[in-house]
Coordinates of C-alpha atoms in Angstrom, one line a residue:
X1 CA -18.7 -41.9 -16.1
X2 CA -17.1 -39.0 -14.3
X3 CA -18.7 -37.9 -11.0
X4 CA -18.5 -34.6 -9.2
X5 CA -19.8 -32.9 -6.1
X6 CA -20.8 -29.8 -8.1
X7 CA -21.6 -29.3 -11.8
X8 CA -21.8 -25.6 -12.9
X9 CA -23.6 -25.1 -16.2
X10 CA -22.1 -21.8 -17.6
X11 CA -18.9 -20.0 -17.1
X12 CA -20.2 -16.3 -17.1
X13 CA -19.6 -14.1 -14.0
X14 CA -22.1 -16.2 -12.0
X15 CA -21.0 -19.7 -13.2
X16 CA -17.2 -19.3 -12.9
X17 CA -17.3 -17.6 -9.6
X18 CA -19.7 -20.3 -8.2
X19 CA -17.3 -23.0 -9.6
X20 CA -14.2 -21.4 -8.0
X21 CA -15.8 -20.8 -4.6
X22 CA -17.2 -24.4 -4.5
X23 CA -13.7 -25.8 -5.3
X24 CA -12.2 -23.5 -2.6
X25 CA -14.7 -25.1 0.0
X26 CA -13.4 -28.6 -1.0
X27 CA -15.9 -29.7 -3.5
X28 CA -15.0 -31.7 -6.5
X29 CA -16.2 -29.2 -9.2
X30 CA -16.8 -29.1 -12.9
X31 CA -17.7 -26.0 -15.0
X32 CA -19.3 -26.7 -18.5
X33 CA -19.6 -24.0 -20.9
X34 CA -20.0 -23.8 -24.8
X35 CA -18.6 -20.2 -25.4
X36 CA -16.1 -19.6 -28.1
X37 CA -13.7 -16.8 -28.9
X38 CA -14.6 -14.2 -31.7
X39 CA -13.3 -16.3 -34.4
X40 CA -15.3 -19.3 -33.2
X41 CA -12.2 -21.5 -33.3
X42 CA -11.6 -22.0 -29.6
X43 CA -13.2 -22.2 -26.3
X44 CA -13.6 -18.8 -24.4
X45 CA -14.7 -18.7 -20.7
X46 CA -16.4 -15.7 -19.2
X47 CA -19.9 -15.7 -20.8
X48 CA -21.6 -12.7 -22.3
X49 CA -20.0 -10.3 -19.8
X50 CA -16.5 -10.9 -20.7
X51 CA -16.8 -11.7 -24.3
X52 CA -19.5 -9.4 -25.7
X53 CA -20.9 -7.4 -22.7
X54 CA -19.7 -5.7 -19.9
X55 CA -16.0 -5.8 -20.5
X56 CA -15.7 -5.1 -24.1
X57 CA -18.2 -2.2 -24.1
X58 CA -16.2 -0.5 -21.2
X59 CA -13.1 -0.8 -23.3
X60 CA -14.8 0.9 -26.3
X61 CA -16.5 3.5 -24.0
X62 CA -13.0 4.4 -22.7
X63 CA -11.4 4.6 -26.2
X64 CA -14.3 6.7 -27.5
X65 CA -14.1 9.1 -24.6
X66 CA -10.4 9.7 -25.3
X67 CA -11.4 10.7 -28.9
X68 CA -14.1 13.1 -27.5
X69 CA -11.6 14.6 -25.0
X70 CA -9.0 15.3 -27.8
X71 CA -11.5 16.9 -30.0
X72 CA -13.6 18.9 -27.4
X73 CA -11.8 19.3 -24.2
X74 CA -8.1 19.6 -24.8
X75 CA -8.2 23.1 -25.7
X76 CA -9.3 24.4 -22.4
X77 CA -6.2 22.8 -20.9
X78 CA -3.9 24.8 -23.3
X79 CA -3.3 21.6 -25.5
X80 CA -3.7 22.0 -29.3
X81 CA -3.0 19.2 -31.9
X82 CA -2.7 19.9 -35.6
X83 CA -4.2 16.6 -36.7
X84 CA -6.3 14.0 -35.1
X85 CA -6.8 10.7 -36.6
X86 CA -9.2 7.8 -35.4
X87 CA -8.8 4.2 -36.3
X88 CA -11.8 2.1 -35.5
X89 CA -10.2 -1.1 -36.4
X90 CA -7.3 -0.4 -34.0
X91 CA -10.0 0.5 -31.3
X92 CA -11.6 -3.0 -31.8
X93 CA -8.2 -4.8 -31.8
X94 CA -7.5 -3.2 -28.3
X95 CA -11.0 -4.3 -27.0
X96 CA -10.4 -7.8 -28.3
X97 CA -6.9 -8.0 -26.6
X98 CA -8.6 -7.1 -23.3
X99 CA -11.2 -9.7 -23.7
X100 CA -8.7 -12.3 -24.5
X101 CA -6.6 -11.5 -21.5
X102 CA -9.5 -11.7 -19.1
X103 CA -11.0 -15.0 -20.5
X104 CA -7.6 -16.5 -20.4
X105 CA -7.3 -15.4 -16.7
X106 CA -10.5 -17.5 -15.9
X107 CA -8.8 -20.5 -17.4
X108 CA -5.8 -19.9 -15.1
X109 CA -8.1 -19.5 -12.1
X110 CA -9.8 -22.8 -12.9
X111 CA -6.4 -24.4 -12.9
X112 CA -5.3 -22.7 -9.7
X113 CA -8.4 -23.8 -7.8
X114 CA -8.6 -27.2 -9.4
X115 CA -12.0 -26.7 -11.2
X116 CA -12.3 -29.0 -14.2
X117 CA -13.4 -27.2 -17.3
X118 CA -15.4 -28.9 -20.0
X119 CA -16.3 -27.3 -23.4
X120 CA -19.8 -28.1 -24.6
X121 CA -23.5 -27.5 -24.1
X122 CA -24.9 -29.3 -21.1
X123 CA -28.4 -30.7 -20.8
X124 CA -30.3 -32.6 -18.1
X125 CA -30.5 -36.4 -18.9
X126 CA -32.0 -37.8 -15.7
X127 CA -31.1 -38.8 -12.3
X128 CA -29.1 -41.9 -10.9
X129 CA -29.5 -42.3 -7.2
X130 CA -28.8 -39.0 -5.5
X131 CA -26.9 -37.8 -8.5
X132 CA -28.1 -35.7 -11.6
X133 CA -26.9 -36.9 -15.0
X134 CA -25.9 -34.3 -17.5
X135 CA -25.1 -34.9 -21.2
X136 CA -22.6 -32.6 -22.8
X137 CA -22.5 -32.0 -26.5
X138 CA -19.3 -30.4 -27.9
X139 CA -20.8 -29.4 -31.1
X140 CA -18.9 -31.7 -33.1
X141 CA -21.3 -34.8 -32.8
X142 CA -19.3 -36.0 -29.6
X143 CA -21.1 -36.5 -26.4
X144 CA -20.1 -37.1 -22.8
X145 CA -22.1 -37.9 -19.8
X146 CA -21.1 -36.8 -16.2
X147 CA -22.9 -37.1 -12.7
X148 CA -23.0 -34.5 -10.0
X149 CA -24.7 -34.3 -6.6
X150 CA -25.4 -30.7 -6.9
X151 CA -26.1 -28.7 -10.3
X152 CA -25.8 -25.0 -10.5
X153 CA -27.4 -23.5 -13.6
X154 CA -25.8 -20.4 -14.7
X155 CA -26.7 -20.1 -18.4
X156 CA -27.3 -16.4 -18.5
X157 CA -29.2 -14.5 -21.0
X158 CA -29.5 -13.6 -24.6
X159 CA -30.7 -10.5 -26.4
X160 CA -34.4 -10.1 -26.8
X161 CA -35.4 -10.5 -30.4
X162 CA -37.2 -7.8 -32.3
X163 CA -40.2 -9.5 -34.1
X164 CA -40.0 -7.2 -37.1
X165 CA -36.6 -8.1 -38.2
X166 CA -33.7 -10.5 -37.8
X167 CA -30.3 -9.9 -36.4
X168 CA -27.7 -10.4 -39.0
X169 CA -24.8 -8.4 -37.3
X170 CA -24.2 -6.9 -40.7
X171 CA -26.6 -4.1 -40.8
X172 CA -29.0 -5.0 -38.1
X173 CA -27.0 -5.6 -34.8
X174 CA -27.3 -6.9 -31.4
X175 CA -24.8 -6.1 -28.6
X176 CA -22.2 -8.4 -30.2
X177 CA -22.3 -6.8 -33.6
X178 CA -22.4 -3.2 -32.1
X179 CA -19.0 -4.2 -30.3
X180 CA -17.3 -5.3 -33.7
X181 CA -18.1 -2.4 -36.0
X182 CA -14.7 -1.4 -37.7
X183 CA -16.0 1.6 -39.5
X184 CA -17.9 4.5 -38.0
X185 CA -21.5 4.5 -39.4
X186 CA -22.7 7.9 -40.8
X187 CA -26.1 7.4 -39.4
X188 CA -26.7 5.0 -36.5
X189 CA -30.2 3.9 -35.2
X190 CA -30.7 2.3 -31.7
X191 CA -33.9 0.7 -30.6
X192 CA -33.9 0.8 -26.9
X193 CA -32.6 3.4 -24.6
X194 CA -31.6 1.0 -21.7
X195 CA -28.1 0.4 -20.6
X196 CA -26.9 -1.2 -23.8
X197 CA -28.4 1.3 -26.0
X198 CA -27.3 4.3 -24.3
X199 CA -23.6 2.9 -24.0
X200 CA -23.2 1.8 -27.5
X201 CA -25.0 5.0 -28.8
X202 CA -22.5 7.0 -26.8
X203 CA -19.5 5.0 -28.1
X204 CA -20.4 5.8 -31.7
X205 CA -21.5 9.3 -31.3
X206 CA -18.2 10.3 -29.8
X207 CA -16.4 9.0 -32.7
X208 CA -18.5 10.8 -35.2
X209 CA -21.9 8.9 -36.0
X210 CA -25.2 10.6 -36.0
X211 CA -27.2 8.7 -33.6
X212 CA -30.9 8.2 -33.1
X213 CA -32.2 6.2 -30.1
X214 CA -35.9 5.1 -30.3
X215 CA -37.5 4.0 -27.1
X216 CA -41.0 2.5 -26.7
X217 CA -41.4 3.6 -23.1
X218 CA -42.8 7.0 -22.5
X219 CA -40.3 7.6 -19.6
X220 CA -36.6 7.9 -19.9
X221 CA -34.7 5.3 -17.6
X222 CA -37.8 4.4 -15.7
X223 CA -35.9 2.1 -13.2
X224 CA -33.8 5.1 -12.2
X225 CA -34.6 7.9 -9.7
X226 CA -36.4 10.3 -12.0
X227 CA -34.6 13.4 -10.9
X228 CA -31.3 11.8 -11.9
X229 CA -33.0 10.4 -15.2
X230 CA -34.3 13.8 -16.2
X231 CA -30.8 15.4 -15.6
X232 CA -29.2 12.6 -17.7
X233 CA -31.7 13.1 -20.6
X234 CA -30.8 16.9 -20.7
X235 CA -26.9 16.0 -20.8
X236 CA -27.4 13.3 -23.5
X237 CA -29.7 15.2 -25.8
X238 CA -28.9 19.0 -25.4
X239 CA -25.2 18.8 -24.8
X240 CA -24.1 15.6 -26.4
X241 CA -26.4 15.6 -29.4
X242 CA -28.1 12.1 -29.0
X243 CA -31.5 12.2 -30.6
X244 CA -33.6 10.2 -28.1
X245 CA -37.3 9.8 -29.0
X246 CA -39.5 8.4 -26.2
X247 CA -43.0 6.7 -26.6
X248 CA -42.1 5.3 -30.0
X249 CA -44.0 2.5 -31.8
X250 CA -42.0 0.7 -34.4
X251 CA -44.1 -0.3 -37.4
X252 CA -41.6 -1.8 -39.7
X253 CA -37.9 -2.6 -40.2
X254 CA -36.6 -3.1 -43.7
X255 CA -33.0 -4.2 -44.7
X256 CA -31.4 -2.9 -47.7
X257 CA -28.0 -3.8 -49.1
X258 CA -26.2 -1.2 -47.2
X259 CA -28.9 0.5 -45.1
X260 CA -31.8 -0.2 -42.8
X261 CA -35.1 1.8 -42.8
X262 CA -37.3 2.1 -39.8
X263 CA -40.9 3.1 -39.8
X264 CA -42.4 4.2 -36.6
X265 CA -44.9 6.3 -35.0
X266 CA -44.0 9.1 -32.6
X267 CA -46.4 11.7 -31.0
X268 CA -49.1 10.6 -33.5
X269 CA -46.8 11.3 -36.5
X270 CA -45.5 8.6 -38.8
X271 CA -42.0 8.7 -39.6
X272 CA -39.4 6.7 -41.8
X273 CA -35.8 7.2 -41.0
X274 CA -32.9 5.3 -43.1
X275 CA -29.7 4.2 -41.1
X276 CA -26.5 2.8 -42.1
X277 CA -26.6 0.6 -39.1
X278 CA -29.4 -0.4 -36.7
X279 CA -28.6 -1.7 -33.1
X280 CA -31.4 -3.7 -31.5
X281 CA -31.2 -3.3 -27.7
X282 CA -34.6 -3.9 -26.1
X283 CA -33.4 -6.1 -23.3
X284 CA -32.4 -9.6 -22.6
X285 CA -34.3 -12.9 -21.9
X286 CA -33.3 -16.0 -19.9
X287 CA -31.2 -18.5 -21.8
X288 CA -32.4 -22.2 -21.1
X289 CA -31.8 -23.3 -24.9
X290 CA -30.6 -26.9 -24.9
X291 CA -30.9 -27.2 -21.1
X292 CA -33.8 -29.8 -21.5
X293 CA -35.5 -28.8 -18.2
X294 CA -38.5 -31.1 -19.1
X295 CA -36.4 -34.3 -18.8
X296 CA -36.2 -33.9 -15.0
X297 CA -39.2 -31.5 -14.3
X298 CA -37.1 -28.4 -13.6
X299 CA -39.7 -25.6 -13.2
X300 CA -39.6 -22.7 -15.7
X301 CA -42.0 -19.8 -15.4
X302 CA -44.1 -18.3 -18.2
X303 CA -41.4 -15.6 -18.9
X304 CA -38.7 -18.5 -19.3
X305 CA -37.0 -17.8 -16.0
X306 CA -36.0 -20.9 -13.9
X307 CA -38.2 -20.8 -10.9
X308 CA -36.1 -20.3 -7.6
X309 CA -36.7 -19.3 -4.0
X310 CA -34.8 -16.5 -2.1
X311 CA -31.8 -18.9 -1.7
X312 CA -31.6 -19.8 -5.5
X313 CA -33.0 -23.2 -4.8
X314 CA -35.1 -24.7 -7.8
X315 CA -38.1 -27.1 -7.4
X316 CA -35.5 -30.1 -7.6
X317 CA -33.3 -31.3 -4.7
X318 CA -29.7 -30.1 -5.1
X319 CA -30.3 -28.1 -8.3
X320 CA -29.8 -24.4 -8.0
X321 CA -29.9 -21.5 -10.5
X322 CA -28.5 -18.2 -10.4
X323 CA -27.8 -15.0 -12.4
X324 CA -29.7 -13.8 -15.6
X325 CA -31.6 -17.0 -15.9
X326 CA -33.5 -16.4 -12.6
X327 CA -35.5 -13.5 -11.2
X328 CA -34.0 -10.3 -10.1
X329 CA -31.6 -7.8 -11.8
X330 CA -29.6 -9.0 -14.8
X331 CA -26.3 -7.7 -13.5
X332 CA -22.9 -9.6 -13.6
X333 CA -22.1 -8.7 -10.0
X334 CA -25.5 -10.0 -8.7
X335 CA -24.9 -13.4 -10.6
X336 CA -21.4 -13.6 -9.0
X337 CA -22.6 -12.9 -5.5
X338 CA -25.5 -15.5 -5.9
X339 CA -22.9 -18.0 -7.2
X340 CA -20.8 -17.5 -4.1
X341 CA -23.8 -17.8 -1.9
X342 CA -25.0 -21.0 -3.4
X343 CA -21.6 -22.6 -3.1
X344 CA -21.6 -21.8 0.5
X345 CA -25.0 -23.0 1.1
X346 CA -24.1 -26.3 -0.4
X347 CA -21.5 -26.9 2.5
X348 CA -24.1 -25.6 5.1
X349 CA -23.0 -22.0 5.4
X350 CA -25.7 -19.2 5.7
X351 CA -24.7 -16.3 3.5
X352 CA -27.1 -13.5 2.7
X353 CA -27.8 -11.4 -0.4
X354 CA -30.0 -8.3 -0.2
X355 CA -31.2 -7.1 -3.6
X356 CA -31.9 -3.7 -2.3
X357 CA -28.1 -3.2 -1.7
X358 CA -27.1 -4.2 -5.3
X359 CA -25.6 -1.2 -7.2
X360 CA -26.7 -0.3 -10.8
X361 CA -24.4 1.5 -13.2
X362 CA -24.6 3.1 -16.6
X363 CA -21.1 3.9 -18.0
X364 CA -22.0 6.9 -20.0
X365 CA -20.5 10.3 -19.7
X366 CA -21.5 11.5 -17.2
X367 CA -21.9 8.1 -15.5
X368 CA -25.3 7.2 -13.7
X369 CA -25.1 4.9 -10.5
X370 CA -27.7 4.1 -7.8
X371 CA -28.4 1.7 -5.1
X372 CA -31.6 1.3 -2.8
X373 CA -35.0 2.9 -3.2
X374 CA -35.8 5.7 -5.6
X375 CA -37.8 8.8 -4.5
X376 CA -40.6 7.5 -6.7
X377 CA -40.6 4.1 -4.9
X378 CA -40.6 5.7 -1.4
X379 CA -43.6 7.9 -2.4
X380 CA -45.4 4.8 -3.8
X381 CA -44.8 2.9 -0.6
X382 CA -45.9 5.8 1.8
X383 CA -42.4 6.0 3.4
X384 CA -41.6 9.2 4.9
X385 CA -38.1 10.5 3.9
X386 CA -35.7 13.3 3.9
X387 CA -33.7 14.2 0.7
X388 CA -30.4 15.9 0.3
X389 CA -28.7 16.7 -2.8
X390 CA -25.3 18.3 -4.0
X391 CA -23.7 18.9 -7.3
X392 CA -20.2 18.4 -8.8
X393 CA -20.3 21.9 -10.2
X394 CA -18.5 23.4 -7.1
X395 CA -16.4 20.4 -6.4
X396 CA -12.6 21.1 -6.8
X397 CA -11.5 17.7 -8.0
X398 CA -14.4 17.6 -10.6
X399 CA -13.5 21.1 -11.8
X400 CA -9.8 20.0 -12.1
X401 CA -10.9 17.1 -14.1
X402 CA -13.1 19.1 -16.4
X403 CA -16.0 17.1 -15.5
X404 CA -18.1 19.3 -13.2
X405 CA -21.5 18.1 -14.2
X406 CA -23.9 15.9 -12.1
X407 CA -25.7 15.4 -8.9
X408 CA -25.6 13.2 -5.9
X409 CA -28.9 12.6 -4.1
X410 CA -29.2 10.9 -0.6
X411 CA -32.4 9.6 0.7
X412 CA -33.0 8.8 4.3
X413 CA -35.8 7.8 6.7
X414 CA -37.5 10.7 8.2
X415 CA -37.9 9.1 11.5
X416 CA -34.7 7.0 11.8
X417 CA -32.3 8.7 9.4
X418 CA -31.3 5.3 8.0
X419 CA -30.1 5.6 4.5
X420 CA -32.8 4.2 2.1
X421 CA -31.3 5.1 -1.5
X422 CA -28.3 7.0 -3.1
X423 CA -28.6 8.2 -6.6
X424 CA -25.9 9.7 -8.7
X425 CA -25.0 11.1 -12.0
X426 CA -21.5 12.6 -12.6
X427 CA -17.8 11.6 -13.0
X428 CA -16.7 8.2 -11.8
X429 CA -19.9 7.5 -9.8
X430 CA -19.4 3.9 -10.7
X431 CA -16.8 4.0 -8.1
X432 CA -18.6 6.3 -5.6
X433 CA -21.6 4.1 -5.4
X434 CA -19.6 1.6 -3.5
X435 CA -19.9 3.8 -0.4
X436 CA -23.5 4.0 -0.8
X437 CA -23.8 0.2 -0.9
X438 CA -21.7 -0.1 2.1
X439 CA -24.0 2.3 4.0
X440 CA -27.2 0.5 2.8
X441 CA -25.7 -3.0 3.7
X442 CA -24.5 -1.9 7.2
X443 CA -27.8 0.0 7.7
X444 CA -26.0 3.4 8.2
X445 CA -27.7 6.7 8.9
X446 CA -27.3 9.8 6.8
X447 CA -25.4 11.3 9.9
X448 CA -22.9 8.3 9.7
X449 CA -22.1 9.3 6.1
X450 CA -21.9 13.0 7.2
X451 CA -19.7 12.4 10.1
X452 CA -17.1 10.2 8.1
X453 CA -14.2 12.4 7.0
X454 CA -13.8 12.4 3.3
X455 CA -10.5 13.5 1.7
X456 CA -10.3 16.6 0.1
X457 CA -10.2 17.4 -2.8
X458 CA -12.0 14.3 -4.0
X459 CA -15.3 13.5 -5.8
X460 CA -16.5 11.7 -2.8
X461 CA -17.1 15.0 -1.1
X462 CA -20.3 15.6 -3.1
X463 CA -21.7 12.4 -1.4
X464 CA -20.7 13.8 2.0
X465 CA -22.3 17.1 1.2
X466 CA -25.5 15.6 0.0
X467 CA -25.7 13.6 3.3
X468 CA -25.3 16.9 5.1
X469 CA -28.0 18.4 3.1
X470 CA -30.5 15.5 4.0
X471 CA -30.1 16.9 7.5
X472 CA -30.4 20.5 6.5
X473 CA -26.8 21.3 7.4
X474 CA -25.0 21.5 4.0
X475 CA -21.7 23.4 4.2
X476 CA -20.8 24.3 0.7
X477 CA -24.3 24.7 -1.1

């Protein structure tokens, strides 16, 4: 039986990074993963993020943004085209090629760092002395047992099912099905206005679909700062034409041969809408399928999350869990940082991860990003704060890009001026938010951001101006 210092279950952004870091620290490491490529005929590392999540969705968002730019924005640059053709199949092929390149890259990184990779689904089988025993099923009736002193569970999450219908990825789609449409649906329905719903709705709206998003919550983007969320709602509905209905109660979903009908109640009115395709994007749930936690007494809470402490330790000695399968935001970068931290804790180091400093990003157009406390949270917690805002409308770089929409909002402590939260909607704010994270992590003040020289002309000047505005000394607004 093969023995390892560390066995990582799952090769998503949390698992593969944890495995690499453990190997770098001198630990004999194995990573076990059951993921396959799109065709299902070969192993594929990278988990949901690389294969059917973060990476492919960003590829489609970029392709669809090019289409929208050609059709709607080129004219003001003096560019005219006599004919524009869009090939959805080619867009999907490009996305698939990016996925293949990156998943292959993880295989190379494993080889470079001497991480052993085993294909299959791992489950707990018991304990032998100080080692945990794992049984690996390769899906072909073949099993292999290994032992490891430490186990890191990084099995991620799966789409939350909608009880009213089954996902067939033909007409009723989850995130994977939404990423593989080869024809633009005439009428597309999306249940859920979270990150996946908004991004996938945006992709297919830009290339010609009539998109309706149905959201059960009465508030749009409840996790975001509501000033930014309200601005986003205006852009998405009034300017881009997404039909977003909030406070919806779905009554029934009926699949036809080539369509899906959805019955729902909205503002006291019963409605039935027929869509060509329906995307179900109502969140994700932890994935512990086949893990067999009962065999060793691994604690799982009532929502299905593996129970861990602040350092990702489970109730079992030397068993750790990270990423989507534990508490905290379901974000790839959170999982990766937890994986690094756990690997370092195993060898006695003392890393620290502050959830308040983790950035959130939604890759719509305009993009939405934030880190730290929202204004609503500060009010609820009774924290006195200062607020500064600045818009992209007068920013030279944004105007040159033709993307002069959006706002940056800086929240600082009224007494100490320490940065408490930064919230953004606008062009490339997925990149700008890194400065906000740095400020939060190093406990910077609003004045620190205001005193740092920002290059001109750049989009970052809007963050600089918002920090100035928090101290009532804005220069350009």
